[in-house]
Amino acid sequence: MRTILVDIGPLAHLSGEGPISGQGLIDEDSLIAHEKGIVIEGNKIVTVDNSEDLVEEYGVPNTTLNSLSKIKSSENKIVSLEGRSVIPGLVDSHAHIIWAGDRSREIRWKQNGKSYSEIASMGGGIVSTVNQTRTASEEELFQLGKTRLEAAFQSGTTHIESKSGYGLNTDTELRLLEVSRNLSLCDGLPSMDHTWLGAHAIPEEKSHKEYFQSLMSEQLPAICEQGIARSTDVFCEPGWFTLEETEELLRESRSNGLDLRLHIDEFVDGGGGELAAEMKVESADHAHHTNDEARAKMKDAGVNTGFLPGTPYSMGEQWPNFNKMINDDIVWSIATDFNPNNQILSIPFLSSLLVSRCGVDPLATLVCSTRNPAITTPHPSGLEHGKIEVGSIANLNILDSKNWESWCTRPSHSPFIGTMLEGKYYSH
Ligand code: NIG
Ligand code: FE
């Protein structure tokens, strides 16, 4: 049984190898096609061809989008999209999904000019979420995570990276990764890429030195034995983990088979960009204060820069100059950084920020939310994702519009009428 989508309006297929940077990000001719159709078999795209030719080969439409997932049949299902635009499933390559508690009272502290580290020293911040997360049951954490993943899926996210980091002891860090893995086994939710972020902050019961030693000697070996995390991440920032500690933890993680990601230069230029380049991490994120020379080194080392525009939004700060990144040919992506301090799960909302507030081209924001981040967070099936081409996973979003640009002009509710997730259609 195949699903054949015909009469697609503009198809933002974004196909090709590797990440896109520079002027390539806005090259409409090579990234968007017209009058196309798509054939899906199982979870995979098997053909992208002219719509008319597909109708000739398979026949005229015999079903509707709404009945696509309802009718079980062994026959090919042919559906007309009536000119609606299609874009790839969105890829959220940086998110903190599993935690409990509420930090909304911090909004007034922020408004009163308290900095992120002042809020932490007032009993707010990461450690306050850790205390609330440690006492939550696995079932509670699972339900919280599920609700968040459902919201992300409504907004077109088909794959999401999920970091631990609100346990800060071995037992809870293992538990958070287990919840993350259990969520990734659910049908109808985005697939997941699990990351260990034990080096997120220092828990109250340990000194900095004691905690770092326990990360190296106890937590990392336990995480490796558990085998759920694919990568290690470190909050490498003055006041949190130093460059030396970060390098030591990254080296030990790599020698244990883990891939590497980083939080760098969120508040100041702390040298994280140079380290990210030297260690050739997959993605170095935040990076708002990284200097130009370090950015160039990251680019030469093949490191993706993961901008997290929701964080400055939630903190009342300014965004980096994204168009400069395009002019400087930097390889970059955007992600939500969903966390208790920044509760944004919608990539279309972020894209509207970039387009309407930062002057970024809608096609560039699309590539930086799909094909580019997908390279740093591989799909568990082993198939490529973040683009619509033969052989890639059948993850795509159908817009409620004949214009592909509408993906970033509807920040308050989903711009999609439905999403195909691994070959199965869900309406929104
Ligand atoms: O990426 N900056 C470090 N970690 C998270 C925030 C964590 C929190 O405030 O709970 C981030 O923004
Ligand atoms: Fe983060």
PDB file of C-alpha atoms and ligand atoms in Angstrom, residues 94 96 163 263 286 308 337 339, ligand 2:
ATOM      1  CA  HIS A  94      17.803  21.648  21.386  1.00  0.00           C
ATOM      2  CA  HIS A  96      14.819  20.384  27.758  1.00  0.00           C
ATOM      3  CA  LYS A 163      18.260  16.680  27.331  1.00  0.00           C
ATOM      4  CA  HIS A 263      25.797  25.261  25.518  1.00  0.00           C
ATOM      5  CA  HIS A 286      23.186  29.732  22.285  1.00  0.00           C
ATOM      6  CA  LEU A 308      18.042  29.622  20.405  1.00  0.00           C
ATOM      7  CA  ASP A 337      15.516  25.519  23.916  1.00  0.00           C
ATOM      8  CA  ASN A 339      12.914  24.805  29.372  1.00  0.00           C
TER       9      ASN A 339
HETATM   10 FE    FE B   2      19.439  24.717  26.627  1.00  0.00          FE
END
